[in-house]
Short mmCIF file of C-alpha atoms in Angstrom, two decimals:
data_model
loop_
_atom_site.label_atom_id
_atom_site.label_comp_id
_atom_site.label_asym_id
_atom_site.label_seq_id
_atom_site.Cartn_x
_atom_site.Cartn_y
_atom_site.Cartn_z
CA UNK A 324 2.08 45.85 -26.04
CA UNK A 325 1.13 48.84 -23.87
CA UNK A 326 3.61 50.52 -21.53
CA UNK A 327 2.43 52.04 -18.27
CA UNK A 328 2.99 55.77 -17.87
CA UNK A 329 3.17 56.83 -14.24
CA UNK A 330 3.32 60.59 -14.80
CA UNK A 331 0.86 61.50 -17.56
CA UNK A 332 0.72 65.20 -16.55
CA UNK A 333 4.48 65.72 -16.35
CA UNK A 334 4.36 66.46 -12.61
CA UNK A 335 4.21 63.50 -10.27
CA UNK A 336 2.22 65.31 -7.58
CA UNK A 337 -0.33 66.69 -10.05
CA UNK A 338 -0.65 63.25 -11.64
CA UNK A 339 -1.09 61.69 -8.20
CA UNK A 340 -3.83 64.18 -7.36
CA UNK A 341 -5.79 63.26 -10.48
CA UNK A 342 -5.08 59.54 -9.99
CA UNK A 343 -6.65 59.67 -6.53
CA UNK A 344 -10.01 60.83 -7.93
CA UNK A 345 -11.67 57.35 -8.11
CA UNK A 346 -10.63 56.63 -4.52
CA UNK A 347 -11.93 60.00 -3.35
CA UNK A 348 -15.24 59.34 -5.12
CA UNK A 349 -15.56 55.90 -3.52
CA UNK A 350 -14.76 57.05 0.02
CA UNK A 351 -16.91 60.19 -0.27
CA UNK A 352 -19.94 58.27 -1.46
CA UNK A 353 -19.52 55.76 1.35
CA UNK A 354 -18.66 58.03 4.26
CA UNK A 355 -20.36 61.35 3.44
CA UNK A 356 -23.36 60.64 1.21
CA UNK A 357 -24.15 57.18 2.68
CA UNK A 358 -24.51 55.59 -0.74
CA UNK A 359 -24.84 51.76 -0.57
CA UNK A 360 -21.45 50.11 -0.90
CA UNK A 361 -22.12 48.29 -4.16
CA UNK A 362 -23.29 51.51 -5.86
CA UNK A 363 -20.33 53.46 -4.51
CA UNK A 364 -17.97 50.76 -5.79
CA UNK A 365 -19.56 50.85 -9.26
CA UNK A 366 -19.27 54.66 -9.33
CA UNK A 367 -15.59 54.46 -8.34
CA UNK A 368 -15.04 51.80 -10.98
CA UNK A 369 -16.58 54.02 -13.64
CA UNK A 370 -14.29 56.92 -12.66
CA UNK A 371 -11.23 54.64 -12.67
CA UNK A 372 -12.12 53.31 -16.14
CA UNK A 373 -12.58 56.79 -17.59
CA UNK A 374 -9.29 57.91 -16.05
CA UNK A 375 -7.46 54.86 -17.40
CA UNK A 376 -8.75 55.44 -20.93
CA UNK A 377 -8.70 59.23 -21.05
CA UNK A 378 -5.54 60.12 -19.12
CA UNK A 379 -3.39 56.98 -19.08
CA UNK A 380 -4.30 56.01 -22.67
CA UNK A 381 -4.95 52.39 -21.72
CA UNK A 382 -6.80 50.54 -24.49
CA UNK A 383 -10.50 50.14 -23.61
CA UNK A 384 -10.35 46.37 -24.06
CA UNK A 385 -7.57 46.13 -21.47
CA UNK A 386 -9.57 48.31 -19.09
CA UNK A 387 -12.63 46.09 -19.44
CA UNK A 388 -10.58 42.93 -18.96
CA UNK A 389 -8.82 44.41 -15.90
CA UNK A 390 -12.23 45.03 -14.35
CA UNK A 391 -13.41 41.52 -15.22
CA UNK A 392 -10.24 39.97 -13.80
CA UNK A 393 -10.62 41.95 -10.58
CA UNK A 394 -14.27 40.96 -10.26
CA UNK A 395 -13.37 37.30 -10.77
CA UNK A 396 -10.69 37.52 -8.08
CA UNK A 397 -13.18 39.27 -5.81
CA UNK A 398 -15.55 36.32 -6.12
CA UNK A 399 -12.87 33.65 -5.95
CA UNK A 400 -11.15 33.29 -3.57
CA UNK A 401 -12.33 36.30 -1.49
CA UNK A 402 -16.07 35.94 -1.95
CA UNK A 403 -15.71 32.16 -1.70
CA UNK A 404 -14.02 32.57 1.68
CA UNK A 405 -16.65 35.03 2.94
CA UNK A 406 -19.53 32.78 1.87
CA UNK A 407 -18.12 29.71 3.59
CA UNK A 408 -17.04 31.62 6.70
CA UNK A 409 -20.63 32.77 7.19
CA UNK A 410 -21.84 29.23 6.43
CA UNK A 411 -19.67 27.64 9.11
CA UNK A 412 -21.02 30.21 11.57
CA UNK A 413 -24.62 29.38 10.55
CA UNK A 414 -23.94 25.67 11.09
CA UNK A 415 -22.73 26.45 14.58
CA UNK A 416 -25.87 28.48 15.28
CA UNK A 417 -28.39 25.99 13.84
CA UNK A 418 -26.88 23.09 15.83
CA UNK A 419 -27.03 25.22 19.03
CA UNK A 420 -23.30 24.77 19.54
CA UNK A 421 -22.81 28.49 19.27
CA UNK A 422 -24.89 28.95 22.42
CA UNK A 423 -22.54 26.61 24.25
CA UNK A 424 -19.54 28.47 22.82
CA UNK A 425 -20.98 31.72 24.17
CA UNK A 426 -21.38 30.12 27.59
CA UNK A 427 -17.76 29.02 27.59
CA UNK A 428 -16.47 32.44 26.58
CA UNK A 429 -18.76 34.17 29.07
CA UNK A 430 -17.62 31.66 31.69
CA UNK A 431 -14.09 33.01 31.43
CA UNK A 432 -15.28 36.55 32.12
CA UNK A 433 -18.62 38.31 31.85
CA UNK A 434 -16.84 41.55 31.04
CA UNK A 435 -17.13 42.32 27.34
CA UNK A 436 -13.73 43.95 27.29
CA UNK A 437 -12.16 40.57 28.07
CA UNK A 438 -14.39 38.91 25.47
CA UNK A 439 -13.26 41.47 22.89
CA UNK A 440 -9.60 40.75 23.64
CA UNK A 441 -10.10 37.01 23.44
CA UNK A 442 -12.14 37.00 20.21
CA UNK A 443 -11.38 40.16 18.20
CA UNK A 444 -7.64 40.12 18.89
CA UNK A 445 -6.38 36.64 19.87
CA UNK A 446 -8.86 34.31 18.14
CA UNK A 447 -8.99 36.64 15.14
CA UNK A 448 -5.22 36.34 14.82
CA UNK A 449 -5.53 32.56 14.84
CA UNK A 450 -8.06 32.65 11.98
CA UNK A 451 -5.83 35.15 10.14
CA UNK A 452 -2.95 32.71 10.41
CA UNK A 453 -5.11 29.88 9.06
CA UNK A 454 -7.14 31.62 6.39
CA UNK A 455 -6.86 35.40 6.03
CA UNK A 456 -8.61 37.08 3.07
CA UNK A 457 -11.54 38.37 5.16
CA UNK A 458 -12.22 35.17 7.13
CA UNK A 459 -11.06 36.60 10.51
CA UNK A 460 -13.36 39.61 10.21
CA UNK A 461 -16.30 37.46 9.12
CA UNK A 462 -15.93 34.83 11.83
CA UNK A 463 -15.02 37.01 14.81
CA UNK A 464 -17.64 39.59 13.85
CA UNK A 465 -20.33 36.91 13.90
CA UNK A 466 -19.00 35.59 17.22
CA UNK A 467 -19.19 39.01 18.87
CA UNK A 468 -22.71 39.55 17.57
CA UNK A 469 -23.69 36.19 19.05
CA UNK A 470 -22.31 37.31 22.40
CA UNK A 471 -24.60 40.32 22.35
CA UNK A 472 -22.28 43.07 21.09
CA UNK A 473 -24.01 45.89 19.17
CA UNK A 474 -23.35 45.46 15.43
CA UNK A 475 -21.39 48.69 14.94
CA UNK A 476 -19.23 48.06 17.99
CA UNK A 477 -18.53 44.50 16.85
CA UNK A 478 -17.54 45.67 13.35
CA UNK A 479 -15.17 48.33 14.67
CA UNK A 480 -13.53 45.97 17.17
CA UNK A 481 -12.85 43.17 14.72
CA UNK A 482 -11.38 45.59 12.17
CA UNK A 483 -9.01 47.12 14.74
CA UNK A 484 -8.11 43.69 16.10
CA UNK A 485 -7.31 42.36 12.63
CA UNK A 486 -4.21 44.50 12.08
CA UNK A 487 -0.99 43.29 13.71
CA UNK A 488 -1.41 39.66 12.53
CA UNK A 489 -2.05 40.52 8.87
CA UNK A 490 1.57 40.62 7.64
CA UNK A 491 2.00 36.94 8.60
CA UNK A 492 -1.50 35.85 7.60
CA UNK A 493 -2.42 32.78 5.56
CA UNK A 494 0.70 30.93 6.70
CA UNK A 495 3.02 33.84 5.85
CA UNK A 496 1.85 34.45 2.27
CA UNK A 497 2.42 38.27 2.35
CA UNK A 498 6.07 37.82 3.36
CA UNK A 499 6.82 34.97 0.97
CA UNK A 500 5.23 37.01 -1.82
CA UNK A 501 7.38 40.02 -0.89
CA UNK A 502 10.42 37.75 -1.12
CA UNK A 503 9.40 36.62 -4.62
CA UNK A 504 8.76 40.19 -5.81
CA UNK A 505 11.95 41.76 -4.45
CA UNK A 506 14.41 38.86 -4.39
CA UNK A 507 15.43 39.87 -0.87
CA UNK A 508 16.26 37.14 1.65
CA UNK A 509 13.07 35.57 3.02
CA UNK A 510 14.34 35.19 6.58
CA UNK A 511 15.68 38.74 6.63
CA UNK A 512 12.27 40.05 5.52
CA UNK A 513 10.52 37.90 8.13
CA UNK A 514 12.89 39.06 10.86
CA UNK A 515 12.54 42.73 9.89
CA UNK A 516 8.74 42.66 9.93
CA UNK A 517 9.09 40.72 13.17
CA UNK A 518 10.99 43.67 14.64
CA UNK A 519 8.59 46.29 13.34
CA UNK A 520 5.23 44.82 14.35
CA UNK A 521 5.67 43.48 17.92
CA UNK A 522 5.52 47.04 19.28
CA UNK A 523 2.08 47.39 17.68
CA UNK A 524 1.01 43.92 18.75
CA UNK A 525 1.57 45.23 22.26
CA UNK A 526 -0.27 48.51 21.60
CA UNK A 527 -3.32 47.20 19.70
CA UNK A 528 -5.04 45.43 22.66
CA UNK A 529 -4.87 48.65 24.70
CA UNK A 530 -6.07 50.65 21.68
CA UNK A 531 -8.89 48.17 21.06
CA UNK A 532 -10.28 48.41 24.58
CA UNK A 533 -9.84 52.19 24.72
CA UNK A 534 -12.01 52.46 21.60
CA UNK A 535 -14.57 50.11 23.12
CA UNK A 536 -14.75 51.38 26.70
CA UNK A 537 -12.78 54.63 26.89
CA UNK A 538 -9.48 55.22 28.67
CA UNK A 539 -10.93 54.66 32.14
CA UNK A 540 -12.48 51.39 31.04
CA UNK A 541 -9.20 50.32 29.47
CA UNK A 542 -7.21 51.09 32.63
CA UNK A 543 -9.54 48.83 34.62
CA UNK A 544 -8.47 45.83 32.52
CA UNK A 545 -4.88 46.80 31.72
CA UNK A 546 -3.48 43.48 33.04
CA UNK A 547 -5.55 41.61 30.47
CA UNK A 548 -4.45 43.97 27.68
CA UNK A 549 -0.83 43.51 28.74
CA UNK A 550 -1.10 39.72 28.93
CA UNK A 551 -2.70 39.48 25.49
CA UNK A 552 -0.41 41.97 23.77
CA UNK A 553 2.92 41.17 25.42
CA UNK A 554 2.59 37.40 24.95
CA UNK A 555 1.55 37.87 21.32
CA UNK A 556 4.36 40.36 20.64
CA UNK A 557 7.07 38.21 22.24
CA UNK A 558 5.99 35.11 20.31
CA UNK A 559 5.68 37.08 17.09
CA UNK A 560 9.25 38.35 17.49
CA UNK A 561 10.74 34.96 18.36
CA UNK A 562 9.02 32.90 15.66
CA UNK A 563 9.53 35.45 12.87
CA UNK A 564 13.22 35.89 13.72
CA UNK A 565 14.24 32.32 14.52
CA UNK A 566 11.86 30.19 12.46
CA UNK A 567 10.30 32.12 9.58
CA UNK A 568 7.00 33.67 8.48
CA UNK A 569 4.85 30.56 8.19
CA UNK A 570 3.60 29.85 11.73
CA UNK A 571 3.95 33.29 13.32
CA UNK A 572 0.23 34.05 13.68
CA UNK A 573 -0.79 30.57 14.76
CA UNK A 574 1.84 30.38 17.49
CA UNK A 575 1.32 33.96 18.66
CA UNK A 576 -2.46 33.60 18.83
CA UNK A 577 -2.34 30.36 20.81
CA UNK A 578 0.15 31.81 23.29
CA UNK A 579 -1.93 34.99 23.62
CA UNK A 580 -5.15 33.06 24.28
CA UNK A 581 -3.35 30.83 26.77
CA UNK A 582 -1.83 33.79 28.60
CA UNK A 583 -5.22 35.51 28.92
CA UNK A 584 -6.96 32.36 30.14
CA UNK A 585 -4.17 31.76 32.67
CA UNK A 586 -4.40 35.33 33.93
CA UNK A 587 -8.16 34.99 34.45
CA UNK A 588 -7.57 32.09 36.84
CA UNK A 589 -5.89 34.50 39.25
CA UNK A 590 -7.40 37.88 38.34
CA UNK A 591 -10.78 39.24 37.32
CA UNK A 592 -11.72 42.78 36.22
CA UNK A 593 -13.26 45.03 38.89
CA UNK A 594 -16.79 44.33 37.68
CA UNK A 595 -17.83 40.81 36.80
CA UNK A 596 -20.79 42.06 34.79
CA UNK A 597 -20.65 43.21 31.19
CA UNK A 598 -20.37 46.85 30.22
CA UNK A 599 -24.08 46.90 29.36
CA UNK A 600 -25.03 45.44 32.73
CA UNK A 601 -25.95 42.00 31.37
CA UNK A 602 -24.18 38.85 32.40
CA UNK A 603 -22.81 36.64 29.64
CA UNK A 604 -23.72 33.55 31.65
CA UNK A 605 -27.36 34.59 31.70
CA UNK A 606 -27.63 35.45 28.01
CA UNK A 607 -27.40 31.99 26.48
CA UNK A 608 -30.35 29.56 26.64
CA UNK A 609 -29.49 26.02 27.67
CA UNK A 610 -31.17 23.93 24.91
CA UNK A 611 -30.23 20.87 26.98
CA UNK A 612 -26.82 20.73 25.33
CA UNK A 613 -24.45 20.22 28.19
CA UNK A 614 -21.68 17.74 27.55
CA UNK A 615 -18.32 17.62 25.86
CA UNK A 616 -16.77 21.11 26.15
CA UNK A 617 -15.00 20.59 22.81
CA UNK A 618 -18.27 20.20 20.84
CA UNK A 619 -18.82 23.96 20.38
CA UNK A 620 -15.31 24.25 18.98
CA UNK A 621 -15.77 21.39 16.52
CA UNK A 622 -16.14 23.59 13.39
CA UNK A 623 -13.04 25.59 14.27
CA UNK A 624 -11.03 22.50 15.27
CA UNK A 625 -11.96 20.86 11.96
CA UNK A 626 -10.93 23.99 10.08
CA UNK A 627 -7.59 24.14 11.91
CA UNK A 628 -6.83 20.48 11.17
CA UNK A 629 -7.57 20.97 7.47
CA UNK A 630 -5.39 24.08 7.25
CA UNK A 631 -2.52 22.36 9.06
CA UNK A 632 -2.75 19.39 6.70
CA UNK A 633 -2.79 21.65 3.66
CA UNK A 634 0.22 23.58 4.98
CA UNK A 635 2.42 20.47 4.80
CA UNK A 636 4.92 21.07 1.95
CA UNK A 637 4.10 17.78 0.22
CA UNK A 638 0.38 18.58 0.29
CA UNK A 639 1.00 22.13 -0.96
CA UNK A 640 3.04 20.73 -3.82
CA UNK A 641 0.25 18.32 -4.74
CA UNK A 642 -2.36 21.08 -4.61
CA UNK A 643 -0.26 23.32 -6.84
CA UNK A 644 0.12 20.51 -9.35
CA UNK A 645 -3.65 20.32 -9.74
CA UNK A 646 -4.10 24.08 -9.75
CA UNK A 647 -5.97 25.65 -12.63
CA UNK A 648 -4.32 28.60 -14.39
CA UNK A 649 -5.63 30.72 -17.23
CA UNK A 650 -3.68 33.51 -18.96
CA UNK A 651 -5.93 36.57 -18.83
CA UNK A 652 -6.90 37.53 -22.36
CA UNK A 653 -5.72 41.00 -23.50
CA UNK A 654 -3.60 41.44 -20.32
CA UNK A 655 -1.12 38.59 -20.10
CA UNK A 656 2.15 39.61 -21.76
CA UNK A 657 0.60 42.84 -23.03
CA UNK A 658 1.41 45.30 -20.21
CA UNK A 659 4.93 46.61 -19.66
CA UNK A 660 5.99 47.96 -16.27
CA UNK A 661 8.68 50.61 -16.53
CA UNK A 662 11.27 52.33 -14.28
CA UNK A 663 11.40 53.52 -11.56
CA UNK A 664 8.98 50.84 -10.38
CA UNK A 665 11.34 48.19 -11.79
CA UNK A 666 15.02 48.47 -12.63
CA UNK A 667 14.44 47.37 -16.25
CA UNK A 668 11.23 47.32 -18.33
CA UNK A 669 9.30 44.19 -17.43
CA UNK A 670 6.44 42.42 -19.19
CA UNK A 671 3.59 41.74 -16.78
CA UNK A 672 2.43 38.13 -16.53
CA UNK A 673 -1.29 38.11 -15.75
CA UNK A 674 -2.56 34.65 -14.81
CA UNK A 675 -5.87 33.85 -13.12
CA UNK A 676 -5.11 31.07 -10.63
CA UNK A 677 -7.25 28.62 -8.73
CA UNK A 678 -4.57 27.24 -6.46
CA UNK A 679 -4.16 26.43 -2.79
CA UNK A 680 -5.23 29.94 -1.74
CA UNK A 681 -8.71 29.02 -2.96
CA UNK A 682 -8.45 25.97 -0.71
CA UNK A 683 -8.90 28.31 2.27
CA UNK A 684 -12.53 28.80 1.29
CA UNK A 685 -12.80 25.11 0.50
CA UNK A 686 -11.44 24.29 3.95
CA UNK A 687 -14.16 26.47 5.48
CA UNK A 688 -16.81 24.69 3.39
CA UNK A 689 -15.57 21.20 4.27
CA UNK A 690 -15.30 22.14 7.94
CA UNK A 691 -18.86 23.45 7.87
CA UNK A 692 -20.26 20.37 6.12
CA UNK A 693 -18.31 17.90 8.27
CA UNK A 694 -19.24 19.69 11.48
CA UNK A 695 -22.91 19.83 10.50
CA UNK A 696 -22.99 16.09 9.84
CA UNK A 697 -21.11 15.26 13.05
CA UNK A 698 -23.49 17.48 15.01
CA UNK A 699 -26.56 15.71 13.65
CA UNK A 700 -27.71 17.81 10.68
CA UNK A 701 -29.21 16.03 7.69
CA UNK A 702 -27.55 16.52 4.27
CA UNK A 703 -30.72 18.11 2.87
CA UNK A 704 -30.79 20.60 5.76
CA UNK A 705 -27.13 21.47 5.14
CA UNK A 706 -27.82 22.15 1.46
CA UNK A 707 -30.82 24.34 2.35
CA UNK A 708 -28.74 26.27 4.89
CA UNK A 709 -25.99 26.83 2.30
CA UNK A 710 -28.49 28.18 -0.25
CA UNK A 711 -29.93 30.48 2.42
CA UNK A 712 -26.44 31.74 3.27
CA UNK A 713 -25.64 32.38 -0.40
CA UNK A 714 -28.83 34.40 -0.81
CA UNK A 715 -28.02 36.42 2.31
CA UNK A 716 -24.58 37.51 1.06
CA UNK A 717 -25.46 38.01 -2.62
CA UNK A 718 -25.25 41.82 -2.53
CA UNK A 719 -22.03 41.63 -0.55
CA UNK A 720 -20.49 39.36 -3.17
CA UNK A 721 -21.46 41.89 -5.85
CA UNK A 722 -19.90 44.66 -3.77
CA UNK A 723 -16.63 42.78 -3.28
CA UNK A 724 -16.47 42.01 -7.01
CA UNK A 725 -16.98 45.71 -7.84
CA UNK A 726 -14.38 46.80 -5.26
CA UNK A 727 -11.76 44.43 -6.64
CA UNK A 728 -12.62 45.45 -10.20
CA UNK A 729 -11.88 49.05 -9.20
CA UNK A 730 -8.60 48.00 -7.59
CA UNK A 731 -7.44 46.03 -10.60
CA UNK A 732 -8.24 48.83 -13.05
CA UNK A 733 -6.12 51.24 -11.00
CA UNK A 734 -3.40 48.60 -10.70
CA UNK A 735 -3.04 47.75 -14.38
CA UNK A 736 -3.54 51.30 -15.63
CA UNK A 737 -0.71 52.42 -13.34
CA UNK A 738 -2.71 55.09 -11.50
CA UNK A 739 -2.09 53.52 -8.09
CA UNK A 740 1.64 53.49 -8.82
CA UNK A 741 1.37 57.20 -9.64
CA UNK A 742 0.14 57.78 -6.09
CA UNK A 743 2.94 55.59 -4.76
CA UNK A 744 5.61 57.53 -6.63
CA UNK A 745 4.43 60.72 -4.94
CA UNK A 746 5.43 59.10 -1.63
CA UNK A 747 8.71 57.94 -3.13
CA UNK A 748 9.65 61.57 -3.93
CA UNK A 749 9.85 62.50 -0.25
CA UNK A 750 13.64 62.07 0.05
CA UNK A 751 14.93 61.78 3.61
CA UNK A 752 11.35 61.42 4.87
CA UNK A 753 10.86 58.28 2.79
CA UNK A 754 11.26 55.85 5.75
CA UNK A 755 8.21 57.52 7.27
CA UNK A 756 6.20 57.58 4.05
CA UNK A 757 7.23 54.05 3.02
CA UNK A 758 4.84 52.71 5.68
CA UNK A 759 2.09 55.01 4.41
CA UNK A 760 2.77 53.67 0.92
CA UNK A 761 2.05 50.15 2.20
CA UNK A 762 -1.02 51.50 3.98
CA UNK A 763 -2.24 53.04 0.72
CA UNK A 764 -1.57 49.79 -1.15
CA UNK A 765 -3.70 47.70 1.21
CA UNK A 766 -6.43 50.35 1.34
CA UNK A 767 -6.61 50.21 -2.48
CA UNK A 768 -6.21 46.46 -3.05
CA UNK A 769 -7.66 44.98 0.14
CA UNK A 770 -4.68 42.70 0.63
CA UNK A 771 -1.24 42.99 2.22
CA UNK A 772 -0.08 40.41 -0.30
CA UNK A 773 -1.35 42.50 -3.23
CA UNK A 774 0.19 45.65 -1.75
CA UNK A 775 3.56 43.89 -1.56
CA UNK A 776 3.23 42.85 -5.19
CA UNK A 777 2.28 46.39 -6.15
CA UNK A 778 4.82 48.43 -4.18
CA UNK A 779 7.41 45.97 -2.83
CA UNK A 780 9.89 46.45 -5.64
CA UNK A 781 9.28 50.21 -5.73
CA UNK A 782 10.26 50.32 -2.05
CA UNK A 783 13.47 48.44 -2.81
CA UNK A 784 14.41 50.61 -5.82
CA UNK A 785 13.79 53.83 -3.86
CA UNK A 786 15.80 52.52 -0.90
CA UNK A 787 18.81 51.89 -3.17
CA UNK A 788 18.51 55.41 -4.61
CA UNK A 789 18.44 56.97 -1.12
CA UNK A 790 21.08 54.74 0.48
CA UNK A 791 18.61 53.10 2.89
CA UNK A 792 18.46 49.38 3.79
CA UNK A 793 16.25 47.76 1.11
CA UNK A 794 15.06 45.05 3.49
CA UNK A 795 13.82 47.71 5.94
CA UNK A 796 11.85 49.61 3.32
CA UNK A 797 10.37 46.49 1.73
CA UNK A 798 9.34 45.21 5.16
CA UNK A 799 7.84 48.60 6.00
CA UNK A 800 5.50 48.17 3.04
CA UNK A 801 4.04 45.07 4.68
CA UNK A 802 4.08 46.44 8.23
CA UNK A 803 2.43 49.72 7.27
CA UNK A 804 0.00 47.84 5.10
CA UNK A 805 -1.53 45.97 8.02
CA UNK A 806 -3.05 49.23 9.28
CA UNK A 807 -4.67 49.80 5.88
CA UNK A 808 -6.49 46.49 6.29
CA UNK A 809 -8.80 48.28 8.69
CA UNK A 810 -10.22 50.56 5.98
CA UNK A 811 -10.00 48.64 2.73
CA UNK A 812 -13.38 48.33 1.08
CA UNK A 813 -13.32 44.54 1.10
CA UNK A 814 -12.84 44.36 4.89
CA UNK A 815 -15.47 47.03 5.51
CA UNK A 816 -18.01 45.07 3.45
CA UNK A 817 -17.15 41.78 5.16
CA UNK A 818 -17.51 43.42 8.58
CA UNK A 819 -20.88 44.84 7.57
CA UNK A 820 -22.09 41.40 6.44
CA UNK A 821 -20.72 39.51 9.44
CA UNK A 822 -22.28 41.87 11.95
CA UNK A 823 -25.68 41.83 10.25
CA UNK A 824 -26.35 38.34 11.62
CA UNK A 825 -28.29 39.86 14.50
CA UNK A 826 -30.76 41.50 12.09
CA UNK A 827 -29.46 45.08 12.16
CA UNK A 828 -27.36 45.99 9.11
CA UNK A 829 -24.66 48.60 9.68
CA UNK A 830 -23.91 50.62 6.51
CA UNK A 831 -20.36 50.28 5.24
CA UNK A 832 -19.93 54.06 5.25
CA UNK A 833 -20.73 54.24 8.96
CA UNK A 834 -18.10 51.63 9.75
CA UNK A 835 -15.56 53.42 7.54
CA UNK A 836 -16.06 56.70 9.38
CA UNK A 837 -15.56 55.02 12.74
CA UNK A 838 -12.27 53.31 11.88
CA UNK A 839 -10.58 55.65 9.39
CA UNK A 840 -8.75 57.89 11.88
CA UNK A 841 -7.64 54.87 13.93
CA UNK A 842 -6.18 53.32 10.79
CA UNK A 843 -4.35 56.49 9.79
CA UNK A 844 -3.03 57.15 13.31
CA UNK A 845 -1.59 53.64 13.63
CA UNK A 846 -0.04 53.88 10.14
CA UNK A 847 1.63 57.16 11.15
CA UNK A 848 3.03 55.46 14.25
CA UNK A 849 4.42 52.64 12.11
CA UNK A 850 6.08 55.25 9.89
CA UNK A 851 7.65 56.93 12.92
CA UNK A 852 8.97 53.59 14.21
CA UNK A 853 10.44 52.67 10.79
CA UNK A 854 12.14 56.10 10.62
CA UNK A 855 13.59 55.54 14.08
CA UNK A 856 14.93 52.16 12.99
CA UNK A 857 16.45 53.68 9.82
CA UNK A 858 18.24 56.63 11.41
CA UNK A 859 18.59 56.00 15.16
CA UNK A 860 19.07 52.22 15.49
CA UNK A 861 20.23 50.94 12.08
CA UNK A 862 21.96 48.05 13.86
CA UNK A 863 18.49 46.70 14.68
CA UNK A 864 17.83 46.02 10.99
CA UNK A 865 18.78 42.44 9.97
CA UNK A 866 21.53 42.16 7.41
#
């Protein structure tokens, strides 16, 4: 048995400063020295391991197993999802259906600002609701590249667009996990997040287009930004407050896409040509594939049907019954979490699971295979395409494994909690910093779900100590965390891979530099809104 020590230097702020060293090394190598992402991740992992052994006195065997466990989770389900998301895109390209899809999108509006709203924000939210775990960034990034967007622009847009939907992604997994960790009422958590995020669901489309085209370019298409954001925000509020967390993203995305398409029947932006002067209608070769307008959407329709089937409670129960679970050697039952993170000392259960979350990647694979066969590909050609896709993303899979290994070493050594406790010592300013704590958690772990596991209970304990509503602070962890999704290493790597389909590879460090300040600014705004809810309108917080 080894107990975590969150303040090894006897001063929480000094300990937090030292604990941040692996993260600083990782980000510096990526953003300043332009070191390849997999090497930067391995360097950060080495620093985290030395810190865990030397300062936190974690047994070396536990450190090694934490890294191995993180790498395994990085490959499955996250790497599994990335691989199959790229595969389903490749199937669409090889069968020429992607060209038809581009024609349909360009047929709505040649203006790339409208295309960015439709794909990076609305369609990305739909994929987030179905799959999550990097799939929205991978799929929408590839779609934008296919439409002719420059790789760096595409990467930045999909990362900014994949923010507001994240808290309700994967059929509400982050919220249901937060409920399990804290014991707070599930519907109260869903409703609280549903009162925190709609404001940002309204803001993000405007922010997205301002980043893409500048303020003047954004003002030219403000009706489209308003239609996308307002319809998404209203649906997000209603479903999260009066139904629950499960279908929030799916419903909001469909309403948002419908509202934008309806608007375009009566209104078009001032210029019908794209921002680069090229018409979307002229960019796609014909290939003689006119016909059923639903054919280009076949891979995504198949994916949606599979996810809907697997979201049925009876099917979920069956999948969980056949799940594979392995206690992680040297970690399971051997790590003790201590106050103030938990009210009483708690033995950590560390189980590697292959459950229905992994089925998200499997759904992508089945959708890709089924779509390829229905669209006329031979089985041998499908196998060859899959092998080619695997070879293409091999370095990215290594990078994701190294990133998650780093995250799990910091998690089980307790160094990430040390950084979190520094935020928790901010007293009356805690409602503001609680959102930044969630932001930090997602930036470190790459997952809003993992951030809720890591800091959800800490938020609740601190709220009780300060006399603040626990449900507000726990929800703020998830709401603030969505802005950290923009800069977590996993998402940056996925964006780099997805937008390399056009041949030009954008370094992960370049993408990180472009989105970091946007991520931090939006997280600060979430913190300000949570503080306003805590002190100015406490009646707005669900009981």
